[in-house]
Short mmCIF file of C-alpha atoms and ligand atoms in Angstrom, two decimals:
data_model
loop_
_atom_site.label_atom_id
_atom_site.label_comp_id
_atom_site.label_asym_id
_atom_site.label_seq_id
_atom_site.Cartn_x
_atom_site.Cartn_y
_atom_site.Cartn_z
CA MET A 18 67.68 -25.49 0.34
CA THR A 19 71.17 -25.18 -1.09
CA GLU A 20 71.25 -21.52 -0.02
CA THR A 21 70.13 -22.52 3.52
CA LEU A 22 73.02 -24.90 3.82
CA ASP A 23 75.39 -22.38 2.29
CA ARG A 24 74.40 -19.60 4.68
CA THR A 25 74.51 -21.82 7.74
CA THR A 26 77.81 -23.37 6.75
CA HIS A 27 79.22 -19.99 5.86
CA ILE A 28 78.27 -18.50 9.24
CA ARG A 29 79.69 -21.47 11.13
CA SER A 30 83.03 -21.34 9.32
CA ALA A 31 83.41 -17.52 9.42
CA TRP A 32 82.52 -17.39 13.13
CA ARG A 33 84.97 -20.21 13.93
CA ALA A 34 87.76 -18.47 11.97
CA ALA A 35 87.11 -15.04 13.55
CA TRP A 36 86.02 -15.79 17.13
CA ASP A 37 87.99 -18.99 17.79
CA HIS A 38 91.16 -18.35 15.75
CA GLY A 39 91.32 -14.55 15.40
CA ARG A 40 91.20 -14.63 11.57
CA VAL A 41 88.82 -11.66 11.40
CA GLU A 42 89.36 -11.27 7.61
CA ALA A 43 87.00 -14.25 7.26
CA LEU A 44 84.21 -11.84 8.22
CA ASP A 45 84.84 -9.78 5.04
CA GLU A 46 83.37 -12.62 2.99
CA LEU A 47 80.38 -13.11 5.28
CA LEU A 48 79.41 -9.52 6.06
CA SER A 49 78.44 -7.03 3.36
CA PRO A 50 80.58 -3.83 3.08
CA SER A 51 77.60 -1.83 4.44
CA TYR A 52 77.08 -4.28 7.34
CA VAL A 53 75.55 -2.81 10.55
CA ARG A 54 75.67 -4.58 13.92
CA ARG A 55 73.06 -3.46 16.44
CA ARG A 56 73.49 -4.17 20.16
CA GLY A 57 70.50 -2.44 21.78
CA PRO A 58 69.71 1.21 22.48
CA ALA A 59 72.56 1.67 25.00
CA SER A 60 75.34 0.87 22.51
CA ALA A 61 76.15 2.62 19.24
CA PRO A 62 75.77 0.45 16.12
CA GLN A 63 79.01 -0.94 14.69
CA ASP A 64 80.15 -1.15 11.06
CA ARG A 65 82.16 -4.08 9.73
CA GLU A 66 85.58 -2.65 10.68
CA GLN A 67 84.43 -1.71 14.19
CA PHE A 68 83.02 -5.20 14.68
CA LYS A 69 86.31 -6.77 13.56
CA ASP A 70 88.16 -4.49 16.03
CA SER A 71 85.84 -5.60 18.84
CA VAL A 72 86.45 -9.30 18.01
CA ARG A 73 90.21 -8.59 18.21
CA ALA A 74 89.72 -6.82 21.58
CA VAL A 75 87.67 -9.72 23.00
CA ARG A 76 90.31 -12.20 21.82
CA LEU A 77 93.11 -10.16 23.44
CA ALA A 78 91.27 -10.45 26.76
CA PHE A 79 90.19 -14.09 26.18
CA PRO A 80 92.87 -15.66 23.92
CA ASP A 81 91.42 -19.19 24.30
CA LEU A 82 87.92 -18.02 23.32
CA ARG A 83 85.59 -20.68 21.91
CA THR A 84 82.16 -19.90 20.50
CA GLU A 85 79.74 -22.73 20.03
CA ILE A 86 76.72 -22.25 17.78
CA GLU A 87 73.98 -24.18 19.58
CA GLU A 88 71.17 -23.64 17.12
CA ILE A 89 70.46 -21.89 13.83
CA VAL A 90 66.92 -21.25 12.62
CA GLU A 91 66.25 -19.83 9.18
CA ASP A 92 63.23 -17.90 7.96
CA GLY A 93 63.47 -16.35 4.49
CA ASP A 94 66.39 -13.93 4.43
CA ARG A 95 66.68 -14.02 8.26
CA LEU A 96 68.74 -16.34 10.42
CA ALA A 97 68.52 -16.68 14.21
CA ILE A 98 71.64 -18.03 15.93
CA ARG A 99 71.78 -19.15 19.55
CA TRP A 100 75.39 -19.19 20.76
CA ARG A 101 77.57 -19.74 23.81
CA SER A 102 81.12 -18.43 24.29
CA THR A 103 83.67 -19.56 26.83
CA GLY A 104 87.16 -18.31 27.58
CA ARG A 105 89.67 -17.53 30.31
CA HIS A 106 89.98 -13.84 31.22
CA THR A 107 93.73 -13.15 30.90
CA GLY A 108 93.71 -9.56 29.58
CA THR A 109 91.93 -6.31 30.51
CA PHE A 110 88.27 -6.28 29.43
CA LEU A 111 85.65 -3.56 30.07
CA GLY A 112 88.25 -1.93 32.34
CA VAL A 113 88.57 -5.09 34.47
CA PRO A 114 92.20 -6.31 34.69
CA ALA A 115 92.87 -10.03 34.07
CA THR A 116 91.19 -12.19 36.71
CA GLY A 117 92.16 -15.61 35.35
CA LYS A 118 88.50 -16.59 35.68
CA ALA A 119 86.72 -18.92 33.28
CA VAL A 120 83.91 -16.88 31.73
CA GLU A 121 80.83 -18.12 29.91
CA VAL A 122 78.39 -15.89 28.05
CA SER A 123 75.39 -16.90 25.99
CA GLY A 124 73.25 -14.92 23.62
CA ALA A 125 71.38 -14.75 20.34
CA THR A 126 72.14 -13.07 17.04
CA PHE A 127 69.52 -12.30 14.39
CA ALA A 128 71.04 -11.84 10.94
CA ARG A 129 69.41 -10.36 7.83
CA PHE A 130 70.95 -11.53 4.59
CA ASP A 131 71.09 -9.48 1.43
CA GLY A 132 71.91 -12.13 -1.14
CA PRO A 133 74.86 -14.19 0.09
CA ALA A 134 76.10 -11.58 2.60
CA VAL A 135 74.84 -10.51 6.03
CA ALA A 136 73.62 -6.90 5.80
CA GLU A 137 72.49 -6.40 9.38
CA GLU A 138 72.68 -8.17 12.74
CA TRP A 139 70.92 -7.68 16.08
CA VAL A 140 72.83 -9.13 19.03
CA THR A 141 71.55 -9.75 22.54
CA PHE A 142 73.43 -11.50 25.32
CA ASP A 143 73.23 -11.89 29.07
CA SER A 144 75.42 -9.01 30.25
CA ARG A 145 74.76 -9.88 33.94
CA GLN A 146 76.29 -13.31 33.30
CA LEU A 147 79.40 -11.61 31.89
CA LEU A 148 79.66 -9.01 34.68
CA GLU A 149 79.18 -11.66 37.35
CA ALA A 150 81.81 -13.91 35.78
CA LEU A 151 84.26 -10.98 35.78
CA GLY A 152 83.46 -10.29 39.44
CA VAL A 153 82.01 -6.81 38.67
CA ILE A 154 78.70 -7.77 40.31
CA THR A 155 77.81 -10.65 42.57
CA THR A 156 74.54 -12.33 43.40
CA ALA A 157 76.13 -15.09 45.48
CA LYS A 158 75.00 -15.27 49.10
CA GLN A 159 77.86 -14.75 51.56
CA ALA A 160 78.10 -16.35 55.01
CA ALA A 161 76.04 -14.24 57.44
CA VAL A 162 77.82 -11.99 59.98
CA ASP A 163 75.97 -10.85 63.09
CA PRO A 164 74.37 -7.47 62.17
CA GLU A 165 75.14 -6.10 65.67
CA LEU A 166 78.81 -6.87 65.10
CA VAL A 167 78.70 -5.06 61.77
CA ARG A 168 76.91 -2.10 63.38
CA GLY A 169 79.68 -1.94 65.98
CA VAL A 170 82.27 -1.84 63.22
CA HIS A 171 80.47 1.05 61.48
CA ARG A 172 80.38 3.01 64.73
CA LYS A 173 84.21 3.12 64.58
CA PHE A 174 84.07 4.95 61.27
CA ILE A 175 83.85 8.74 61.51
CA THR A 176 81.84 10.57 58.86
CA GLY A 177 80.37 13.95 58.14
CA VAL A 178 76.63 14.43 57.80
CA THR A 179 74.96 15.44 54.56
CA VAL A 180 71.41 16.27 53.62
CA VAL A 181 70.58 14.73 50.26
CA THR A 182 67.85 16.71 48.54
CA THR A 183 65.86 16.71 45.36
CA ASP A 184 63.15 18.73 43.69
CA ASP A 185 60.08 16.48 43.39
CA ASP A 186 57.97 18.27 40.82
CA GLY A 187 58.14 21.55 42.73
CA THR A 188 58.27 20.07 46.26
CA PRO A 189 61.68 19.92 48.00
CA LYS A 190 62.44 16.55 49.59
CA GLY A 191 65.45 15.35 51.55
CA LEU A 192 66.98 13.14 54.22
CA ALA A 193 70.12 12.99 56.38
CA VAL A 194 72.78 10.75 54.81
CA ASN A 195 76.25 9.87 56.00
CA ALA A 196 76.76 7.20 53.31
CA PHE A 197 78.32 9.72 50.93
CA SER A 198 81.60 9.26 49.12
CA SER A 199 83.70 10.69 46.35
CA ILE A 200 84.15 8.17 43.52
CA SER A 201 86.42 10.00 41.11
CA LEU A 202 87.83 13.52 40.60
CA ASP A 203 88.23 13.37 36.83
CA PRO A 204 85.42 13.14 35.93
CA PRO A 205 84.07 14.38 39.28
CA MET A 206 81.72 11.64 40.50
CA VAL A 207 80.17 10.87 43.88
CA LEU A 208 77.74 8.38 45.41
CA VAL A 209 75.12 8.34 48.14
CA CYS A 210 73.31 5.29 49.58
CA VAL A 211 69.63 5.73 50.40
CA GLN A 212 67.42 3.12 52.08
CA ARG A 213 64.56 1.96 49.87
CA GLY A 214 62.08 2.56 52.70
CA SER A 215 62.88 6.29 52.87
CA ALA A 216 60.10 8.69 51.82
CA THR A 217 62.68 10.58 49.72
CA HIS A 218 63.70 7.43 47.82
CA PRO A 219 60.90 7.44 45.17
CA ALA A 220 61.57 11.12 44.42
CA LEU A 221 65.27 10.32 43.84
CA HIS A 222 64.16 7.77 41.23
CA ARG A 223 62.05 10.36 39.42
CA ALA A 224 64.66 13.14 39.56
CA SER A 225 67.48 13.90 37.13
CA HIS A 226 69.55 15.74 39.78
CA LEU A 227 70.16 15.60 43.51
CA GLY A 228 71.75 18.03 45.95
CA ILE A 229 74.28 17.14 48.64
CA ASN A 230 74.54 19.61 51.52
CA ILE A 231 77.48 18.91 53.82
CA LEU A 232 76.28 20.21 57.16
CA ALA A 233 78.29 22.65 59.26
CA ALA A 234 78.97 22.09 62.98
CA GLY A 235 76.24 24.64 63.77
CA GLN A 236 73.53 22.72 61.90
CA LEU A 237 72.74 19.94 64.38
CA ASP A 238 69.09 21.04 64.35
CA VAL A 239 69.02 20.65 60.54
CA ALA A 240 70.51 17.14 60.85
CA LYS A 241 67.79 16.18 63.35
CA VAL A 242 64.97 17.45 61.12
CA PHE A 243 66.29 15.61 58.06
CA ALA A 244 66.86 12.41 60.05
CA SER A 245 63.17 12.56 61.00
CA LYS A 246 60.00 11.63 59.12
CA ALA A 247 58.59 15.19 59.35
CA ASP A 248 56.10 16.05 56.60
CA ASP A 249 57.69 19.30 55.46
CA LYS A 250 61.32 19.29 56.51
CA PHE A 251 61.94 22.52 54.60
CA ALA A 252 59.34 24.56 56.53
CA GLY A 253 61.10 27.48 58.24
CA LEU A 254 64.42 26.52 56.64
CA ALA A 255 66.48 28.96 54.54
CA TRP A 256 67.24 27.26 51.23
CA SER A 257 67.18 27.95 47.50
CA PRO A 258 67.33 25.88 44.32
CA GLY A 259 70.81 25.46 42.79
CA ASP A 260 71.64 26.01 39.12
CA PHE A 261 70.24 22.54 38.34
CA GLY A 262 67.19 22.81 40.58
CA ALA A 263 68.37 20.77 43.60
CA PRO A 264 67.47 22.35 46.96
CA LEU A 265 70.59 23.82 48.61
CA ILE A 266 70.42 24.58 52.34
CA ASP A 267 71.80 27.91 53.61
CA GLY A 268 74.59 27.62 56.19
CA SER A 269 75.92 24.24 54.91
CA CYS A 270 79.71 24.20 54.78
CA ALA A 271 79.75 22.68 51.26
CA GLN A 272 77.21 21.92 48.57
CA LEU A 273 77.14 19.83 45.40
CA GLU A 274 74.61 19.33 42.68
CA VAL A 275 74.84 15.96 40.98
CA GLU A 276 73.39 14.70 37.73
CA ILE A 277 72.18 11.22 38.68
CA GLY A 278 73.85 8.46 36.66
CA GLU A 279 73.20 4.95 37.97
CA ARG A 280 70.73 3.73 40.56
CA LEU A 281 72.25 0.46 41.75
CA GLN A 282 70.16 -1.83 43.92
CA ALA A 283 72.30 -3.12 46.80
CA GLY A 284 70.76 -4.89 49.77
CA SER A 285 68.24 -2.62 51.51
CA HIS A 286 69.63 0.50 49.80
CA THR A 287 69.94 2.12 46.40
CA VAL A 288 73.36 3.50 45.50
CA PHE A 289 72.90 6.70 43.50
CA THR A 290 76.01 7.57 41.53
CA GLY A 291 76.40 10.71 39.50
CA ARG A 292 78.49 13.47 37.98
CA VAL A 293 79.08 16.66 39.96
CA VAL A 294 77.65 19.58 37.96
CA SER A 295 77.96 22.38 40.52
CA ALA A 296 80.02 22.78 43.70
CA ARG A 297 80.82 25.31 46.41
CA HIS A 298 82.35 25.29 49.89
CA ASP A 299 83.37 27.79 52.56
CA ASP A 300 85.39 27.99 55.78
CA LEU A 301 82.78 26.65 58.22
CA ALA A 302 83.78 23.55 60.22
CA PRO A 303 81.83 20.40 59.26
CA LEU A 304 79.44 18.57 61.57
CA VAL A 305 80.96 15.20 62.53
CA TYR A 306 79.13 11.94 63.26
CA SER A 307 80.83 9.19 65.19
CA GLY A 308 79.60 6.24 67.22
CA GLY A 309 76.02 7.52 67.18
CA GLY A 310 76.96 11.04 68.41
CA PHE A 311 77.54 14.43 66.77
CA PHE A 312 80.73 16.46 67.26
CA ASP A 313 82.21 19.86 66.49
CA ILE A 314 85.88 19.19 65.69
CA SER A 315 86.85 22.80 64.99
CA HIS A 316 88.83 22.97 68.26
CA THR A 317 90.66 19.65 68.01
CA ALA A 318 94.41 19.59 67.43
CA PRO A 319 95.61 18.11 64.14
CA LEU A 320 98.15 15.28 64.50
CA PRO A 321 101.56 15.78 62.89
CA TRP A 322 101.65 14.09 59.46
C1 LIG B 635 73.77 10.78 61.07
C2 LIG B 635 72.75 10.08 60.23
C3 LIG B 635 73.13 9.47 59.04
C4 LIG B 635 72.20 8.82 58.23
N1 LIG B 635 72.62 8.26 57.06
C5 LIG B 635 71.74 7.66 56.25
C6 LIG B 635 72.16 7.15 55.00
O1 LIG B 635 73.33 7.20 54.65
N2 LIG B 635 71.21 6.60 54.19
C7 LIG B 635 69.92 6.52 54.55
O2 LIG B 635 69.11 6.02 53.77
N3 LIG B 635 69.47 6.99 55.75
C8 LIG B 635 70.36 7.57 56.59
N4 LIG B 635 69.94 8.08 57.78
C9 LIG B 635 68.56 7.89 58.19
C10 LIG B 635 67.58 8.83 57.50
O3 LIG B 635 68.02 10.16 57.54
C11 LIG B 635 66.23 8.72 58.19
O4 LIG B 635 65.75 7.39 58.07
C12 LIG B 635 65.16 9.67 57.65
O5 LIG B 635 64.07 9.65 58.52
C13 LIG B 635 64.66 9.35 56.28
O6 LIG B 635 63.78 10.34 55.90
P1 LIG B 635 62.66 10.17 54.77
O7 LIG B 635 61.96 8.88 55.02
O8 LIG B 635 61.77 11.38 54.92
O9 LIG B 635 63.37 10.18 53.45
C14 LIG B 635 70.84 8.74 58.63
C15 LIG B 635 70.46 9.34 59.84
C16 LIG B 635 71.39 9.99 60.62
C17 LIG B 635 70.98 10.63 61.91
#
């Protein structure tokens, strides 16, 4: 019983010192020298020094941080702690510059004691709650805008036309996509948005790589086939697998192969992001899509810039 009180009291006081006041040395008395902090399969485990560094980093971003221990349950050498942290975001955190927003995150920590010290901890918390509070993601419903009005706006935006492809266990699949964008050059990353109702969509969830074929002005027929629901869009088409297996269509003016990273659900579409792993382009003019029509801009005059 005495040890129960000691452990609980010790955790409360060390957490308050470290999380609320930045005195991370208090953790040296609570955590054993061989302490390991586990945060799920996506994050590398931390040792005691790394954990202290991460507390310092959180406090730099949220200097008024307060962590409230809502419940502690003990079972033998294990302790389960339910906690809630609040703070104002006034410094860069997870790459997000200060927003001034009040952030609240709750989670649970399971601690294994070895004698008086914590040898190991498993931490889970609601990362969506944190990302939403920082404004990285939003689930809030916005005021509706007339979809026809929005469609009219999109018709003012000129794009190229790509065919996004993938190898589905030996069968090439693909669809016409103009929702393609570069994200970053270093590292080279791109995105494509694919409607969930598309027949190619499930294959893009199974695949590790996708191909992006930027169509040339002479490939209007290819654009039409890949904008259709035809069974075998590759029948009679000249194409070959790229270095990473994605189908690459002959005659395209540029081609990328992309290792798929995230598959973000957004409205009716999935945003596939990824790292460019192979690239080529040539001198052919691109096919252009604008206001519902296709154009060959190779004979247009460039404006002075
Ligand atoms: C110019 C053009 C651009 C398109 N862009 C997209 C797009 O960005 N994302 C998308 O999901 N569908 C887009 N589509 C529609 C698909 O290509 C079309 O729905 C196709 O039939 C889907 O094929 P699938 O169901 O065999 O995958 C576009 C169509 C055209 C003509």
